[in-house]
XYZ file of C-alpha atoms in Angstrom:
496
model
C -5.516 -26.659 5.146
C -6.170 -29.281 7.782
C -3.102 -31.466 7.124
C 0.557 -30.955 6.334
C 0.212 -32.261 2.787
C 0.222 -29.748 -0.023
C -3.345 -28.632 -0.605
C -5.042 -27.589 -3.821
C -6.326 -24.081 -3.250
C -7.515 -21.352 -5.590
C -4.585 -19.473 -7.111
C -6.378 -16.810 -9.118
C -9.263 -14.554 -8.180
C -9.261 -12.608 -11.458
C -12.651 -11.046 -12.030
C -13.901 -12.162 -8.613
C -14.202 -10.453 -5.259
C -11.048 -10.842 -3.169
C -12.029 -12.954 -0.135
C -10.806 -13.266 3.432
C -9.020 -16.360 4.766
C -10.664 -17.406 8.027
C -10.107 -20.813 9.627
C -8.749 -22.251 6.384
C -11.696 -21.140 4.284
C -12.232 -18.344 1.816
C -14.980 -16.007 2.973
C -16.547 -13.466 0.624
C -18.291 -10.607 2.379
C -21.451 -8.944 1.038
C -19.713 -5.661 1.862
C -17.093 -4.753 -0.726
C -14.972 -1.868 -1.943
C -13.354 -1.084 -5.287
C -9.650 -1.661 -5.887
C -8.050 0.716 -8.393
C -4.977 0.235 -10.527
C -3.356 3.690 -10.245
C -1.448 3.325 -13.507
C -4.672 2.695 -15.407
C -6.901 4.859 -13.258
C -9.658 2.266 -13.217
C -11.217 -0.420 -11.032
C -9.610 -3.837 -11.486
C -11.683 -5.804 -8.974
C -13.653 -5.652 -5.741
C -12.520 -6.759 -2.310
C -14.420 -8.004 0.700
C -14.595 -5.397 3.459
C -14.352 -6.622 7.041
C -16.485 -5.536 9.969
C -15.808 -6.057 13.665
C -17.687 -9.368 13.409
C -15.375 -10.577 10.639
C -12.366 -9.482 12.680
C -13.647 -11.406 15.685
C -14.176 -14.518 13.560
C -10.539 -14.322 12.459
C -9.343 -13.904 16.050
C -11.477 -16.812 17.253
C -10.089 -19.058 14.503
C -6.531 -18.124 15.449
C -7.241 -18.826 19.119
C -8.668 -22.272 18.315
C -5.648 -23.166 16.188
C -3.096 -22.018 18.770
C -2.773 -25.099 21.048
C -2.013 -27.526 18.221
C 0.280 -25.128 16.349
C 2.403 -24.195 19.353
C 2.704 -27.897 20.228
C 3.814 -28.889 16.722
C 7.471 -29.885 16.672
C 9.631 -27.185 15.058
C 10.862 -29.480 12.291
C 7.299 -29.970 11.034
C 6.718 -26.225 11.043
C 9.972 -25.896 9.112
C 8.721 -28.299 6.430
C 5.669 -26.110 5.846
C 7.825 -23.006 5.522
C 10.148 -24.724 3.048
C 7.164 -25.737 0.921
C 5.860 -22.172 1.061
C 9.215 -20.840 -0.148
C 9.168 -23.308 -3.034
C 5.633 -22.255 -3.936
C 6.589 -18.581 -3.993
C 9.037 -19.539 -6.730
C 6.681 -21.930 -8.525
C 3.870 -19.358 -8.590
C 6.153 -16.422 -9.387
C 4.529 -15.459 -12.705
C 1.036 -15.434 -11.212
C 2.080 -13.510 -8.100
C 4.064 -10.929 -10.067
C 1.138 -10.415 -12.446
C -1.168 -9.844 -9.474
C 1.063 -7.112 -8.056
C 1.370 -5.400 -11.441
C -2.388 -5.652 -11.973
C -3.265 -4.260 -8.570
C -0.597 -1.590 -7.986
C 0.560 -0.740 -11.504
C 4.212 -1.175 -10.516
C 7.081 -2.244 -12.771
C 7.503 -5.983 -13.243
C 11.056 -5.735 -11.908
C 9.838 -4.357 -8.577
C 7.222 -7.091 -8.246
C 9.849 -9.710 -9.113
C 12.181 -8.307 -6.458
C 9.335 -8.566 -3.938
C 8.951 -12.281 -4.672
C 12.699 -12.890 -4.448
C 12.943 -11.210 -1.057
C 9.781 -12.828 0.343
C 11.101 -16.239 -0.700
C 14.516 -15.550 0.852
C 12.897 -14.406 4.105
C 10.780 -17.564 4.238
C 13.774 -19.832 3.606
C 15.837 -18.058 6.240
C 13.100 -18.242 8.865
C 12.589 -21.930 8.107
C 16.206 -22.497 9.079
C 15.853 -20.506 12.297
C 12.736 -22.251 13.615
C 14.772 -24.761 15.634
C 17.057 -22.098 17.140
C 14.738 -20.726 19.836
C 16.126 -22.014 23.098
C 16.000 -21.466 26.829
C 18.606 -21.862 29.555
C 19.256 -23.620 32.865
C 20.651 -21.070 35.347
C 21.976 -22.020 38.785
C 19.902 -20.597 41.678
C 21.459 -19.522 44.984
C 19.722 -22.294 46.933
C 21.578 -25.581 46.329
C 18.313 -27.459 46.835
C 16.575 -25.561 44.032
C 16.779 -25.958 40.278
C 15.607 -23.535 37.625
C 14.992 -23.281 33.931
C 14.176 -20.401 31.620
C 11.883 -21.348 28.748
C 10.649 -19.431 25.709
C 6.950 -19.594 24.853
C 4.923 -18.075 22.004
C 2.762 -15.108 22.932
C -0.431 -16.514 21.428
C -2.487 -14.738 18.774
C -0.550 -12.005 16.980
C -2.049 -9.158 14.956
C 0.068 -8.361 11.877
C -0.524 -5.190 9.835
C 1.480 -4.543 6.654
C 1.467 -1.753 4.015
C 1.126 -1.742 0.239
C 4.467 -0.344 -0.929
C 6.394 -3.656 -0.863
C 3.469 -5.962 -0.161
C 4.987 -9.402 -0.704
C 8.087 -8.482 1.300
C 6.404 -6.672 4.170
C 3.305 -8.846 4.222
C 5.312 -12.069 4.326
C 7.690 -10.671 6.928
C 4.821 -9.637 9.187
C 3.426 -13.174 9.452
C 6.327 -15.622 9.120
C 8.267 -14.603 12.217
C 5.314 -14.928 14.618
C 4.166 -18.200 13.030
C 7.660 -19.691 13.076
C 7.847 -19.094 16.832
C 4.564 -20.940 17.425
C 2.084 -18.062 17.411
C -1.034 -17.901 15.279
C -1.768 -14.790 13.258
C -4.543 -12.449 12.212
C -3.159 -10.675 9.155
C -4.815 -7.334 8.397
C -4.036 -6.512 4.787
C -3.964 -3.182 3.010
C -6.884 -1.902 0.956
C -4.558 -0.863 -1.900
C -3.075 -4.352 -2.318
C -5.618 -6.860 -0.966
C -5.218 -9.454 -3.705
C -1.441 -9.467 -3.355
C -1.739 -10.157 0.361
C -4.423 -12.764 -0.272
C -1.771 -14.463 -2.403
C 0.556 -14.796 0.594
C -2.152 -16.656 2.505
C -2.921 -18.775 -0.549
C 0.723 -19.858 -0.757
C 0.832 -20.930 2.888
C -2.496 -22.719 2.558
C -1.163 -24.669 -0.407
C 1.967 -25.467 1.599
C -0.175 -27.250 4.189
C -0.478 -24.675 6.957
C -3.130 -25.946 9.404
C -6.505 -24.218 9.437
C -6.658 -21.088 11.564
C -2.915 -20.540 11.933
C -2.983 -17.679 9.416
C -6.203 -15.693 9.022
C -6.592 -12.768 6.641
C -8.982 -9.835 6.599
C -8.978 -6.477 4.880
C -11.363 -3.556 5.085
C -12.272 -0.315 3.416
C -10.693 2.902 4.650
C -13.966 3.876 6.295
C -13.856 0.808 8.559
C -10.184 1.128 9.533
C -10.558 2.646 12.987
C -13.379 0.374 14.140
C -11.828 -2.884 12.913
C -8.317 -2.076 14.126
C -9.534 -0.991 17.552
C -11.555 -4.174 17.884
C -8.570 -6.353 16.994
C -6.144 -4.613 19.341
C -8.653 -4.758 22.204
C -9.422 -8.457 21.763
C -8.313 -10.453 24.829
C -6.971 -13.203 22.552
C -4.551 -10.857 20.757
C -1.319 -10.824 22.780
C 1.095 -8.887 20.552
C 0.986 -6.652 17.479
C 3.332 -5.797 14.657
C 2.707 -2.794 12.442
C 4.676 -1.519 9.468
C 3.542 1.807 8.052
C 3.512 5.536 8.625
C 4.649 7.135 11.865
C 1.283 8.896 12.165
C -0.677 5.642 12.160
C 2.042 3.879 14.156
C 1.642 6.372 16.981
C -2.085 5.655 17.031
C -1.474 1.889 17.099
C 1.088 2.347 19.877
C -1.329 4.414 21.976
C -4.100 1.883 21.479
C -1.816 -1.028 22.360
C -0.641 0.857 25.442
C -4.204 1.265 26.664
C -4.507 -2.528 26.661
C -0.938 -3.149 27.927
C 0.027 -5.092 24.818
C 3.540 -5.158 23.356
C 3.890 -3.907 19.806
C 6.654 -3.971 17.198
C 6.584 -0.795 15.102
C 8.523 -0.231 11.877
C 7.549 3.260 10.801
C 8.550 6.085 8.490
C 11.975 7.435 7.738
C 13.884 10.325 6.240
C 17.171 8.617 5.578
C 20.349 10.704 5.306
C 23.315 9.799 3.115
C 26.632 11.439 4.010
C 29.068 11.753 1.075
C 32.566 12.639 2.281
C 35.392 14.241 0.324
C 37.358 10.990 0.052
C 34.377 8.971 -1.217
C 34.208 7.120 -4.515
C 31.901 9.783 -5.933
C 30.689 7.713 -8.883
C 29.678 4.899 -6.534
C 28.062 7.361 -4.142
C 26.118 9.014 -6.974
C 24.797 5.680 -8.252
C 23.834 4.424 -4.802
C 22.179 7.698 -3.803
C 20.172 7.770 -7.043
C 18.888 4.262 -6.433
C 18.341 4.873 -2.733
C 16.315 8.006 -3.401
C 14.191 6.982 -6.371
C 13.603 3.219 -6.316
C 9.845 2.545 -6.358
C 9.303 6.303 -6.776
C 10.808 6.917 -3.336
C 7.925 4.986 -1.763
C 10.140 2.998 0.602
C 10.525 3.799 4.282
C 14.322 3.551 3.930
C 14.507 5.864 0.891
C 17.288 8.456 0.892
C 15.652 11.871 1.339
C 18.693 13.930 2.375
C 22.161 13.826 0.819
C 24.771 15.611 2.939
C 27.887 16.296 0.841
C 31.286 17.649 1.855
C 31.466 21.035 0.173
C 34.918 20.303 -1.269
C 33.345 17.763 -3.655
C 29.787 19.125 -3.855
C 30.014 20.375 -7.452
C 31.570 17.150 -8.729
C 29.034 15.048 -6.863
C 26.100 17.049 -8.250
C 27.219 16.431 -11.824
C 27.697 12.720 -11.203
C 24.407 12.478 -9.319
C 22.439 14.084 -12.141
C 24.039 11.667 -14.600
C 23.246 8.700 -12.350
C 19.609 9.717 -12.000
C 19.269 9.958 -15.773
C 21.013 6.590 -16.169
C 18.678 4.703 -13.867
C 15.526 6.808 -14.369
C 15.929 8.314 -17.865
C 13.963 11.405 -18.757
C 13.017 9.718 -22.023
C 11.337 6.870 -20.149
C 8.011 6.669 -18.354
C 7.837 8.794 -15.219
C 7.745 6.884 -11.913
C 4.306 6.127 -10.502
C 2.963 7.274 -7.152
C 0.404 4.790 -5.974
C -2.445 7.150 -5.168
C -3.527 10.758 -5.492
C -2.944 11.940 -1.897
C 0.727 10.977 -2.206
C 1.090 13.202 -5.246
C -0.607 16.106 -3.491
C 1.684 15.767 -0.480
C 4.848 15.783 -2.607
C 3.632 18.757 -4.643
C 2.804 20.680 -1.466
C 6.262 20.049 -0.002
C 8.003 21.107 -3.211
C 5.898 24.249 -3.644
C 6.560 25.256 -0.049
C 10.315 24.788 -0.502
C 10.380 26.722 -3.763
C 8.266 29.555 -2.387
C 10.643 29.892 0.582
C 13.747 30.138 -1.585
C 14.888 26.608 -2.428
C 16.065 25.867 -5.955
C 15.414 22.814 -8.088
C 18.569 21.188 -9.372
C 16.255 18.790 -11.189
C 12.572 19.593 -11.686
C 10.496 16.455 -12.007
C 7.512 18.379 -13.326
C 5.489 18.799 -10.153
C 4.329 22.234 -11.316
C 3.194 21.349 -14.847
C -0.237 19.804 -15.439
C -0.337 18.616 -11.859
C 2.637 16.332 -12.455
C 0.569 13.612 -14.060
C 0.947 11.660 -17.247
C -0.941 9.140 -19.278
C -4.393 10.706 -19.451
C -6.653 9.032 -22.007
C -10.330 9.575 -22.826
C -12.409 8.078 -20.052
C -9.375 7.131 -17.954
C -7.972 9.180 -15.090
C -4.393 10.365 -15.477
C -1.847 8.303 -13.577
C -0.128 10.111 -10.693
C 3.434 10.149 -12.021
C 6.341 12.374 -11.061
C 9.919 12.334 -12.262
C 12.848 12.502 -9.832
C 13.160 15.932 -8.242
C 16.317 17.261 -6.570
C 16.119 20.274 -4.258
C 18.941 22.554 -3.076
C 19.009 25.346 -0.546
C 16.578 23.701 1.872
C 16.350 25.475 5.222
C 14.807 24.543 8.553
C 11.690 26.643 7.974
C 10.702 24.554 4.939
C 8.315 21.651 5.467
C 10.461 19.314 3.373
C 13.350 19.750 5.830
C 11.671 17.465 8.377
C 8.634 15.902 6.687
C 8.997 12.506 5.028
C 7.972 12.998 1.397
C 7.527 9.296 0.565
C 7.969 10.256 -3.063
C 10.663 10.830 -5.716
C 12.329 13.820 -4.048
C 15.701 14.340 -2.405
C 17.394 17.386 -0.882
C 21.110 18.199 -1.192
C 23.055 19.861 1.624
C 26.687 20.969 1.921
C 28.816 20.729 5.075
C 32.447 21.158 6.013
C 32.906 19.046 9.144
C 31.806 15.696 10.512
C 30.075 17.503 13.370
C 27.956 19.482 10.899
C 27.124 16.330 8.975
C 25.980 14.475 12.087
C 23.975 17.418 13.392
C 22.114 17.626 10.093
C 21.685 13.857 9.776
C 20.198 13.627 13.272
C 17.995 16.725 13.068
C 14.845 14.719 12.422
C 12.283 12.746 14.373
C 13.041 9.697 12.224
C 15.758 7.094 12.647
C 15.271 4.086 10.389
C 18.178 3.871 7.949
C 21.175 5.878 6.710
C 24.231 5.670 4.478
C 27.821 6.926 4.572
C 30.232 7.131 1.639
C 33.952 7.314 2.397
C 37.116 5.387 1.559
C 38.273 5.672 5.184
C 36.634 2.841 7.100
C 37.527 4.450 10.420
C 35.651 7.601 9.433
C 32.795 5.534 8.072
C 32.416 3.635 11.322
C 32.725 6.845 13.344
C 29.929 8.487 11.361
C 27.824 5.320 11.386
C 28.064 5.163 15.175
C 27.085 8.830 15.399
C 23.957 8.647 13.239
C 20.814 7.924 15.259
C 19.288 5.229 13.055
C 18.533 1.540 13.356
C 20.936 0.795 10.493
C 23.729 2.548 8.621
C 25.226 1.259 5.381
C 28.769 2.284 4.497
C 29.333 2.669 0.750
C 25.898 1.330 -0.161
C 22.437 2.840 -0.331
C 20.090 3.374 2.584
C 17.528 0.934 1.132
C 18.759 -2.349 2.542
C 16.788 -5.182 4.132
C 17.867 -8.811 4.261
C 16.985 -11.775 6.383
C 20.401 -12.136 8.045
C 20.377 -8.618 9.538
C 18.152 -7.113 12.267
C 15.795 -4.543 10.790
C 14.050 -1.755 12.674
C 14.271 1.868 13.691
C 15.101 4.374 16.385
C 13.289 7.517 17.549
C 10.088 8.122 15.566
C 10.815 5.220 13.226
C 9.646 2.719 15.816
C 11.068 -0.056 17.971
C 11.527 -3.799 17.871
C 13.312 -5.799 15.175
C 12.372 -8.024 12.284
C 14.789 -10.493 10.629
C 17.991 -12.103 11.973
C 17.218 -13.084 15.577
C 13.697 -11.742 15.097
C 12.114 -14.932 16.418
C 13.041 -13.659 19.879
C 10.484 -10.867 19.345
C 7.750 -13.484 19.214
C 8.471 -15.541 22.322
C 8.192 -14.486 25.931
C 10.464 -15.636 28.718
C 9.150 -17.791 31.549
C 11.164 -18.685 34.656
C 10.447 -22.039 36.306
C 11.976 -23.091 39.640
C 11.701 -26.391 41.480
C 12.963 -27.870 44.735
C 14.837 -31.138 44.702
């Protein structure tokens, strides 16, 4: 990776141990852990498991690469990003197969991940030259001043497994585009997928040490993460994941006075008003709730319907769910066992406290799993589940399920709808369905979320729009003008 020419790098680690990328080289650790395909219930490969020493090696490599990378003219950085985007397309079949192999997801979801990662990379390539300073006028006529933007330095990027090409790529391209170098801490459920991101950038000619990749077993998470955050070379952190872990990262970063961008969990509301196109609302809510088995931080978990159209909406919603996620098809997959147990616990608690199931996805029969074969563990699958009659004393009222569940509520006024929509610690995304744009904008302004989508689903992330949350869903923004997150402002004055 030492030059800007396209490099020949390994593109397939099938049957081998997934390595780290440190200083432009693949490093295989003697310490490994098993990686399971949840759909098959079996080990598909091993992955190197980082220690604090491996983490430090990655940080040191990033620190060494920083002076040359930050000094590189933006147009040359842009060329590398454009090559990386082209390689994401050229290697699509391989990268999609890796995600299916490792996570057991549908090919369509993996394909969508590649499309979005490529689009993000292209968009950021075009924005690299847009970071600019200013020349203000000081009070003293004999003094000049300038305000410049500088990269922070080494950035720690941590991304989750649920949309690994999208979220992994997003976590590294914005800091790198602004002139920072990166230590990328991958997820133990999708290490080979995230290795693929680094492989693409290496092949595109990214200089050695600009992007370094490590991953570790669950047992080493606290030690390795603490070491990385505490490192004097690491100047800023971005973390995408659960609110629980995000709070821990935020506390740790605060101890070391380091800025952190957090994109955390959500419990997105969708408000369906009486004048809405109910067929459109039903389709969008079905997709927003159950895409990727509801394992998206922006997934719709609460649908708040005007009671005048509640019965009609329910019928249309049930039909939409069956259209997109037919009962005759394979049940959606939850990536690992603990997720299934959490969803089952929330649904049992709601049922035991008086909620009813408008659609029972089978959480209470045979553990909600399918696909058991001799010698192979059953895959954790659960069909879409719709709950009615949820009250504040039920755990599902406030807890993010991160699974294929959604609760329906009925209201009569906008005030009721907003109170219910905002009665949560989360604030990532939301949706409003109405044919009255004035009402839609009024409700959108009243919902305490980082984004609100009028007449489209809550799951929405594109490179042209700022993306991030409010309240317990984090702070800071990816996408759009997100390069500003990765430069700090310096004021320089001078006397004539």
